[in-house]
Short mmCIF file of C-alpha atoms in Angstrom, two decimals:
data_model
loop_
_atom_site.label_atom_id
_atom_site.label_comp_id
_atom_site.label_asym_id
_atom_site.label_seq_id
_atom_site.Cartn_x
_atom_site.Cartn_y
_atom_site.Cartn_z
CA MET A 153 177.69 -96.29 106.74
CA VAL A 154 175.12 -99.04 106.77
CA ASN A 155 174.84 -101.16 103.64
CA ILE A 156 171.24 -100.34 102.72
CA SER A 157 171.40 -102.45 99.55
CA ARG A 158 172.13 -105.50 101.68
CA LEU A 159 169.45 -104.60 104.23
CA ARG A 160 166.82 -104.23 101.53
CA ALA A 161 167.88 -107.40 99.74
CA ASP A 162 167.59 -109.23 103.07
CA THR A 163 164.13 -107.75 103.68
CA PRO A 164 161.75 -108.87 100.93
CA GLY A 165 158.82 -107.21 102.67
CA CYS A 166 160.14 -103.70 102.02
CA GLU A 167 159.77 -104.05 98.25
CA GLY A 168 156.68 -102.44 96.79
CA GLN A 169 155.70 -100.60 99.95
CA VAL A 170 156.84 -97.87 102.31
CA PHE A 171 157.08 -99.48 105.72
CA LEU A 172 157.18 -97.03 108.62
CA ASP A 173 156.08 -99.08 111.61
CA SER A 174 159.21 -100.53 113.16
CA ALA A 175 158.06 -99.00 116.46
CA GLY A 176 155.10 -101.37 116.22
CA SER A 177 156.21 -104.61 114.61
CA SER A 178 159.06 -104.37 112.12
CA LEU A 179 159.80 -106.36 108.99
CA PRO A 180 162.14 -109.24 109.89
CA PRO A 181 165.15 -110.00 107.71
CA ARG A 182 165.10 -113.23 105.73
CA ILE A 183 167.43 -115.01 108.16
CA VAL A 184 164.94 -114.52 111.00
CA VAL A 185 162.06 -115.93 108.98
CA ASP A 186 164.12 -118.86 107.72
CA THR A 187 165.44 -119.68 111.19
CA ALA A 188 161.97 -119.80 112.72
CA ILE A 189 160.34 -121.69 109.86
CA ASP A 190 163.17 -124.21 109.60
CA HIS A 191 162.75 -125.07 113.26
CA LEU A 192 158.98 -125.41 112.92
CA ARG A 193 159.57 -127.83 110.05
CA ARG A 194 162.01 -129.79 112.20
CA GLU A 195 159.40 -129.99 114.97
CA ALA A 196 156.96 -131.40 112.43
CA GLU A 197 159.53 -134.06 111.52
CA ILE A 198 160.68 -135.28 114.92
CA GLY A 199 158.55 -133.52 117.55
CA GLY A 200 159.15 -130.45 119.65
CA TYR A 201 161.21 -132.08 122.40
CA ARG A 202 163.81 -133.67 120.15
CA ALA A 203 163.93 -130.61 117.94
CA ALA A 204 164.60 -128.38 120.96
CA ASN A 205 167.26 -130.74 122.29
CA GLU A 206 169.10 -130.43 119.00
CA ARG A 207 169.27 -126.67 119.46
CA LEU A 208 170.25 -126.33 123.13
CA ASP A 209 173.53 -124.62 122.27
CA ASP A 210 171.77 -122.29 119.84
CA LEU A 211 169.16 -121.41 122.47
CA ALA A 212 171.91 -120.56 124.94
CA ALA A 213 173.54 -118.45 122.24
CA VAL A 214 170.44 -116.23 122.11
CA LYS A 215 171.28 -114.89 125.55
CA THR A 216 174.92 -114.56 124.58
CA ALA A 217 173.98 -112.40 121.59
CA ILE A 218 171.67 -110.23 123.69
CA GLY A 219 174.38 -109.91 126.31
CA THR A 220 176.81 -108.69 123.66
CA LEU A 221 174.28 -106.12 122.48
CA ILE A 222 173.54 -104.64 125.92
CA ASN A 223 176.88 -105.37 127.66
CA ALA A 224 175.49 -107.93 130.07
CA ASP A 225 176.40 -111.41 131.25
CA PRO A 226 174.14 -114.02 129.63
CA GLY A 227 173.22 -115.29 133.10
CA SER A 228 171.59 -111.93 133.86
CA ILE A 229 169.14 -112.32 130.96
CA ALA A 230 165.78 -114.09 130.99
CA LEU A 231 163.87 -114.77 127.77
CA SER A 232 160.12 -114.24 127.63
CA ASP A 233 157.22 -113.83 125.23
CA SER A 234 157.08 -110.01 125.34
CA ALA A 235 158.44 -106.82 126.86
CA SER A 236 155.30 -106.52 128.96
CA ARG A 237 155.80 -110.02 130.36
CA SER A 238 159.40 -109.21 131.21
CA TRP A 239 158.49 -105.88 132.80
CA THR A 240 155.69 -107.29 134.92
CA ASP A 241 157.62 -110.41 135.94
CA PHE A 242 160.22 -108.16 137.54
CA PHE A 243 157.83 -105.52 138.84
CA TYR A 244 155.53 -107.96 140.60
CA SER A 245 158.56 -109.48 142.34
CA VAL A 246 159.49 -106.23 144.09
CA PRO A 247 158.13 -106.33 147.67
CA LEU A 248 155.66 -103.52 148.43
CA ARG A 249 153.73 -102.57 151.53
CA ALA A 250 151.50 -99.75 152.70
CA GLY A 251 153.19 -96.38 152.47
CA ASP A 252 155.76 -97.40 149.86
CA ARG A 253 156.00 -95.20 146.80
CA ILE A 254 156.24 -96.14 143.11
CA LEU A 255 157.37 -93.43 140.73
CA ILE A 256 156.39 -93.56 137.08
CA SER A 257 157.19 -91.03 134.36
CA GLY A 258 154.83 -88.64 132.65
CA ALA A 259 155.24 -90.58 129.42
CA ASP A 260 154.96 -94.04 130.96
CA TYR A 261 153.22 -96.74 128.95
CA ALA A 262 149.70 -97.83 129.85
CA SER A 263 150.63 -101.43 130.67
CA ASN A 264 153.27 -100.27 133.15
CA ALA A 265 150.96 -97.73 134.77
CA ILE A 266 148.11 -100.22 135.08
CA ALA A 267 150.38 -102.76 136.78
CA ALA A 268 151.65 -100.09 139.18
CA LEU A 269 148.11 -99.00 140.03
CA GLN A 270 146.98 -102.57 140.60
CA ARG A 271 149.84 -103.33 142.97
CA ALA A 272 149.31 -100.05 144.80
CA ARG A 273 145.64 -100.87 145.25
CA ARG A 274 146.49 -104.29 146.67
CA SER A 275 149.43 -103.30 148.87
CA GLY A 276 148.59 -99.81 150.05
CA ALA A 277 151.53 -98.32 148.20
CA VAL A 278 151.06 -95.13 146.19
CA VAL A 279 151.84 -94.32 142.57
CA GLU A 280 153.17 -90.88 141.69
CA ALA A 281 154.15 -89.47 138.31
CA VAL A 282 157.40 -87.59 137.82
CA PRO A 283 156.50 -84.61 135.59
CA SER A 284 158.18 -83.77 132.32
CA ASP A 285 160.32 -80.69 131.95
CA SER A 286 159.74 -77.90 129.45
CA SER A 287 161.36 -79.98 126.68
CA GLY A 288 159.08 -82.94 127.32
CA GLN A 289 161.66 -85.30 128.81
CA LEU A 290 161.75 -86.59 132.38
CA ASP A 291 162.32 -83.68 134.78
CA LEU A 292 165.46 -84.58 136.72
CA ASP A 293 165.02 -81.75 139.21
CA ALA A 294 161.50 -82.93 139.97
CA LEU A 295 162.74 -86.50 140.38
CA THR A 296 165.42 -85.31 142.81
CA ALA A 297 162.79 -83.47 144.85
CA MET A 298 160.44 -86.46 144.91
CA ILE A 299 162.88 -89.21 145.75
CA ASP A 300 163.19 -90.44 149.33
CA GLU A 301 163.65 -93.68 151.25
CA ARG A 302 159.99 -94.60 150.78
CA VAL A 303 160.42 -94.87 147.00
CA LYS A 304 160.89 -98.56 146.31
CA LEU A 305 160.87 -98.49 142.52
CA VAL A 306 161.27 -95.94 139.74
CA SER A 307 159.81 -96.88 136.37
CA LEU A 308 161.68 -95.22 133.52
CA VAL A 309 160.75 -95.26 129.84
CA HIS A 310 163.74 -94.87 127.53
CA VAL A 311 161.72 -93.83 124.46
CA PRO A 312 157.98 -93.21 124.83
CA THR A 313 155.65 -95.04 122.47
CA ASN A 314 154.04 -91.80 121.25
CA GLY A 315 157.04 -89.76 120.15
CA GLY A 316 160.72 -89.63 119.39
CA LEU A 317 162.28 -88.20 122.54
CA VAL A 318 164.98 -90.03 124.50
CA ASN A 319 164.81 -89.75 128.27
CA PRO A 320 167.98 -89.15 130.38
CA VAL A 321 168.04 -92.64 131.85
CA ALA A 322 171.56 -92.75 133.28
CA GLU A 323 171.09 -89.48 135.14
CA ALA A 324 167.70 -90.52 136.48
CA ALA A 325 169.03 -93.91 137.57
CA ARG A 326 171.82 -92.28 139.57
CA ILE A 327 169.30 -90.10 141.39
CA ALA A 328 167.05 -93.06 142.19
CA ARG A 329 169.75 -95.43 143.32
CA ARG A 330 171.31 -92.88 145.67
CA ALA A 331 168.08 -93.20 147.66
CA GLY A 332 168.11 -97.00 147.44
CA ALA A 333 165.24 -97.28 144.95
CA LEU A 334 165.22 -99.94 142.27
CA VAL A 335 165.21 -98.72 138.67
CA LEU A 336 163.22 -100.64 136.05
CA LEU A 337 163.82 -99.46 132.49
CA ASP A 338 161.29 -100.00 129.73
CA ALA A 339 163.57 -100.30 126.69
CA CYS A 340 160.80 -101.58 124.43
CA GLN A 341 161.26 -98.70 121.97
CA SER A 342 165.03 -98.33 122.29
CA ALA A 343 166.41 -101.86 121.96
CA GLY A 344 167.59 -102.15 118.37
CA GLN A 345 167.70 -98.43 117.58
CA LEU A 346 169.77 -96.88 120.40
CA PRO A 347 172.93 -97.99 122.21
CA LEU A 348 172.08 -99.95 125.35
CA ASP A 349 174.85 -100.49 127.87
CA VAL A 350 173.31 -101.62 131.14
CA ALA A 351 176.49 -100.84 133.07
CA GLU A 352 176.56 -97.25 131.81
CA LEU A 353 172.82 -96.79 132.27
CA GLY A 354 173.03 -98.08 135.84
CA VAL A 355 169.59 -99.69 135.87
CA ASP A 356 168.58 -102.63 138.01
CA ALA A 357 166.40 -104.24 135.37
CA LEU A 358 165.56 -103.70 131.71
CA SER A 359 162.74 -105.09 129.59
CA ALA A 360 162.61 -105.24 125.81
CA THR A 361 160.70 -106.82 122.95
CA GLY A 362 161.94 -108.65 119.89
CA ARG A 363 159.34 -107.54 117.34
CA LYS A 364 160.12 -103.83 117.10
CA TRP A 365 163.52 -102.34 116.26
CA LEU A 366 165.33 -105.65 116.80
CA ARG A 367 163.27 -107.09 113.91
CA GLY A 368 162.66 -110.41 115.62
CA PRO A 369 159.48 -112.50 115.71
CA ARG A 370 156.39 -111.52 117.61
CA GLY A 371 156.01 -113.30 120.93
CA THR A 372 159.61 -112.69 122.01
CA GLY A 373 161.19 -110.46 124.60
CA PHE A 374 163.82 -110.42 127.30
CA LEU A 375 164.52 -109.20 130.80
CA TYR A 376 167.90 -108.09 132.14
CA VAL A 377 168.37 -108.20 135.93
CA ARG A 378 171.45 -106.70 137.53
CA PRO A 379 173.87 -109.44 138.67
CA GLY A 380 173.38 -110.19 142.33
CA LEU A 381 169.92 -108.65 142.46
CA ALA A 382 168.10 -111.67 141.05
CA ALA A 383 169.37 -113.81 143.92
CA THR A 384 167.48 -111.55 146.35
CA MET A 385 164.16 -111.80 144.50
CA GLU A 386 161.47 -114.44 144.20
CA PRO A 387 159.14 -114.13 141.21
CA GLU A 388 155.41 -114.26 141.80
CA ARG A 389 155.08 -117.33 139.55
CA LEU A 390 157.41 -120.32 139.35
CA ASP A 391 157.59 -123.60 137.47
CA LEU A 392 160.04 -126.48 137.17
CA HIS A 393 162.41 -124.33 135.12
CA SER A 394 162.48 -121.26 137.35
CA ALA A 395 162.80 -123.52 140.40
CA ALA A 396 163.58 -127.14 141.30
CA TRP A 397 161.34 -129.27 143.52
CA THR A 398 164.03 -130.47 145.93
CA ALA A 399 161.97 -132.06 148.72
CA PRO A 400 158.31 -132.87 149.35
CA GLY A 401 157.87 -129.52 151.06
CA ASP A 402 160.60 -127.42 149.51
CA TYR A 403 162.00 -125.98 146.29
CA THR A 404 165.13 -124.13 145.21
CA LEU A 405 165.06 -121.15 142.89
CA ALA A 406 167.12 -121.18 139.72
CA ALA A 407 170.28 -119.13 139.72
CA GLY A 408 170.42 -115.72 138.11
CA ALA A 409 167.74 -114.33 135.85
CA ALA A 410 166.62 -117.83 134.83
CA ARG A 411 164.25 -117.76 137.82
CA PHE A 412 162.16 -115.31 135.77
CA GLU A 413 161.68 -117.85 132.96
CA PHE A 414 159.15 -120.63 132.42
CA TRP A 415 160.00 -123.94 130.79
CA GLU A 416 157.38 -123.83 128.02
CA CYS A 417 158.23 -121.41 125.22
CA ASP A 418 158.13 -120.90 121.48
CA VAL A 419 161.51 -122.36 120.57
CA ALA A 420 161.27 -121.33 116.93
CA ALA A 421 160.56 -117.73 117.90
CA ARG A 422 163.43 -117.62 120.34
CA LEU A 423 165.83 -118.96 117.74
CA GLY A 424 164.48 -116.27 115.42
CA LEU A 425 165.16 -113.64 118.07
CA GLY A 426 168.73 -114.84 118.31
CA ALA A 427 169.07 -114.60 114.55
CA ALA A 428 167.69 -111.04 114.64
CA VAL A 429 170.15 -109.89 117.30
CA ARG A 430 173.09 -111.49 115.51
CA TYR A 431 171.97 -109.88 112.26
CA LEU A 432 172.08 -106.48 113.96
CA LEU A 433 175.50 -107.21 115.42
CA GLU A 434 176.83 -108.34 112.05
CA ASN A 435 175.60 -105.19 110.31
CA GLY A 436 177.11 -102.92 112.95
CA PRO A 437 174.76 -101.57 115.60
CA ALA A 438 176.29 -98.09 115.52
CA GLU A 439 175.79 -97.88 111.76
CA VAL A 440 172.20 -99.12 112.00
CA TYR A 441 171.39 -96.71 114.81
CA ALA A 442 172.86 -93.80 112.84
CA ALA A 443 170.83 -94.73 109.76
CA ILE A 444 167.60 -94.83 111.79
CA ALA A 445 168.35 -91.46 113.38
CA GLU A 446 169.17 -89.93 109.98
CA ARG A 447 165.89 -91.09 108.46
CA ALA A 448 163.83 -89.91 111.41
CA ALA A 449 165.53 -86.49 111.37
CA TYR A 450 164.81 -86.19 107.65
CA LEU A 451 161.14 -86.92 108.25
CA ARG A 452 160.87 -84.43 111.10
CA LYS A 453 162.35 -81.70 108.96
CA THR A 454 160.40 -82.38 105.78
CA LEU A 455 157.05 -83.09 107.43
CA ALA A 456 157.28 -79.84 109.35
CA GLU A 457 157.52 -78.01 106.03
CA ILE A 458 154.10 -79.29 104.89
CA PRO A 459 151.15 -76.95 105.52
CA ARG A 460 148.67 -78.24 108.14
CA VAL A 461 151.20 -80.77 109.50
CA THR A 462 152.47 -80.43 113.07
CA VAL A 463 155.34 -82.65 114.22
CA ARG A 464 154.59 -83.61 117.82
CA ASP A 465 157.98 -84.96 118.94
CA ARG A 466 159.44 -83.35 122.04
CA GLY A 467 162.71 -83.64 123.94
CA THR A 468 166.30 -82.58 123.36
CA GLN A 469 167.54 -85.91 122.00
CA HIS A 470 165.50 -87.75 119.40
CA ALA A 471 165.07 -91.36 118.35
CA GLY A 472 163.50 -93.13 115.38
CA ILE A 473 159.83 -92.39 116.12
CA VAL A 474 158.28 -89.41 114.34
CA SER A 475 154.81 -88.39 115.55
CA PHE A 476 152.61 -85.84 113.84
CA THR A 477 149.08 -84.60 113.24
CA VAL A 478 147.38 -83.00 110.25
CA ASP A 479 144.92 -80.21 110.85
CA GLY A 480 141.35 -81.30 110.24
CA LEU A 481 142.15 -85.00 109.78
CA ASP A 482 141.74 -87.88 112.20
CA PRO A 483 144.97 -89.87 112.70
CA VAL A 484 143.16 -93.16 112.10
CA ALA A 485 141.79 -91.84 108.80
CA ILE A 486 145.31 -90.77 107.81
CA ARG A 487 146.68 -94.21 108.61
CA ASP A 488 143.97 -95.95 106.61
CA ARG A 489 144.27 -93.59 103.65
CA LEU A 490 148.04 -94.12 103.47
CA ALA A 491 147.55 -97.89 103.66
CA THR A 492 145.62 -97.73 100.38
CA GLU A 493 148.84 -96.38 98.84
CA SER A 494 150.95 -99.19 100.34
CA ILE A 495 152.35 -96.92 103.04
CA THR A 496 152.33 -98.37 106.55
CA VAL A 497 152.19 -96.11 109.59
CA THR A 498 150.28 -96.51 112.83
CA VAL A 499 148.42 -94.42 115.40
CA SER A 500 149.32 -93.83 119.03
CA HIS A 501 146.18 -93.14 121.07
CA ARG A 502 145.83 -91.17 124.27
CA SER A 503 145.08 -94.33 126.24
CA SER A 504 148.61 -95.64 125.61
CA THR A 505 150.31 -92.65 127.28
CA LEU A 506 147.43 -91.12 129.17
CA LEU A 507 149.31 -88.59 131.28
CA ASP A 508 151.41 -87.13 128.48
CA MET A 509 148.69 -87.03 125.84
CA THR A 510 146.14 -85.56 128.23
CA ASP A 511 148.64 -82.89 129.28
CA ARG A 512 149.14 -81.98 125.62
CA ALA A 513 145.42 -82.26 124.75
CA LEU A 514 146.15 -84.83 122.05
CA PRO A 515 143.62 -87.62 121.48
CA ALA A 516 145.96 -89.39 119.04
CA VAL A 517 148.99 -88.91 116.80
CA VAL A 518 150.19 -90.58 113.63
CA ARG A 519 153.43 -92.47 114.26
CA ALA A 520 156.01 -93.06 111.54
CA SER A 521 159.07 -95.11 112.47
CA PRO A 522 161.59 -95.74 109.68
CA HIS A 523 164.18 -98.47 110.13
CA ALA A 524 167.54 -98.53 108.40
CA PHE A 525 166.17 -100.56 105.47
CA VAL A 526 163.85 -97.70 104.47
CA SER A 527 165.23 -95.72 101.55
CA PHE A 528 165.08 -91.95 101.18
CA GLU A 529 162.97 -92.53 98.08
CA ASP A 530 160.50 -94.28 100.37
CA LEU A 531 160.55 -91.31 102.73
CA ASP A 532 159.89 -88.88 99.90
CA ARG A 533 157.01 -91.01 98.65
CA PHE A 534 155.53 -90.90 102.15
CA ARG A 535 156.08 -87.18 102.46
CA HIS A 536 154.35 -86.48 99.16
CA ALA A 537 151.45 -88.70 100.16
CA VAL A 538 151.01 -86.75 103.40
CA ALA A 539 151.17 -83.45 101.53
CA ALA A 540 148.45 -84.68 99.17
CA LEU A 541 146.00 -85.63 101.92
CA PRO A 542 142.66 -83.88 101.35
#
């Protein structure tokens, strides 16, 4: 079992409040904060270039830690400033022409859908949504019926932003790749709370953020690209890090996933991301994941017992996000009322997952996302506060 006493001692921010927004931007452990601040102080002493040069091995170790977490070679990982940046950097590098098809899921995230629609508008490709099945997860039979040689990319969301279901990624990836389509996995809400093994999942690329369940700094993210695939792709934007100017009229792309990186970056934040991933590895990912799942399951059960409360999570396998509504109360008002009691939740609006929320006639839901450092006393305090809402 996870050592919750250690987790709470390492997380000063959890004292005096109930923090249930790790699906938004989690509370970093002390080592992450110290790592980032120490580097900023070093930059103030000797300048950013020298400070970065002192930490070249540590910067390389960030990719090594991420590779350990997701079972990937460090050379297949590119660091970025967000999951959205990682996702779009890969997506915009996939060649598209008129008649090509892009498949998104019914619970796809707004940023992904907008990018797909923009590229379709420019290229003449078409965007189609794979429906959800009766449980709410991606309909594998529908995907099988829709897939053909014109499908160039399938966008999969591991865990939607608006609820706790887990989509059957490995099964969907097998269906897509049999037809030769690329599979891009949005792991923004799963990295740090669910096992991620890119070999078992069989995806071509995976994007993730540092600020959510990994508990890293804001402004961090990473992209995994299947070994061998990166060498066949040229990103839409390049600089002197992602490529080398080798002749007056020529350049050479960087090897591996590094061609998806730019030279300028927040070094302190990236070192903090490395500290966050190592902290998870040191505490035992399986134990942390189990603790998150246990807390979310407890909330689903106990919230459902409160009159006027409807738990909105769907699917057959659940993750750490718990979404709900309260009859007669606006989700934003609920969030703000709970904040006055030092309870942090957030709201997922229809615009973030337009297809799914429209299909379910939900303008918004309250989203509670407990990490492993949240105690059951915290959960009970939250539950009682929800029950006492006017």
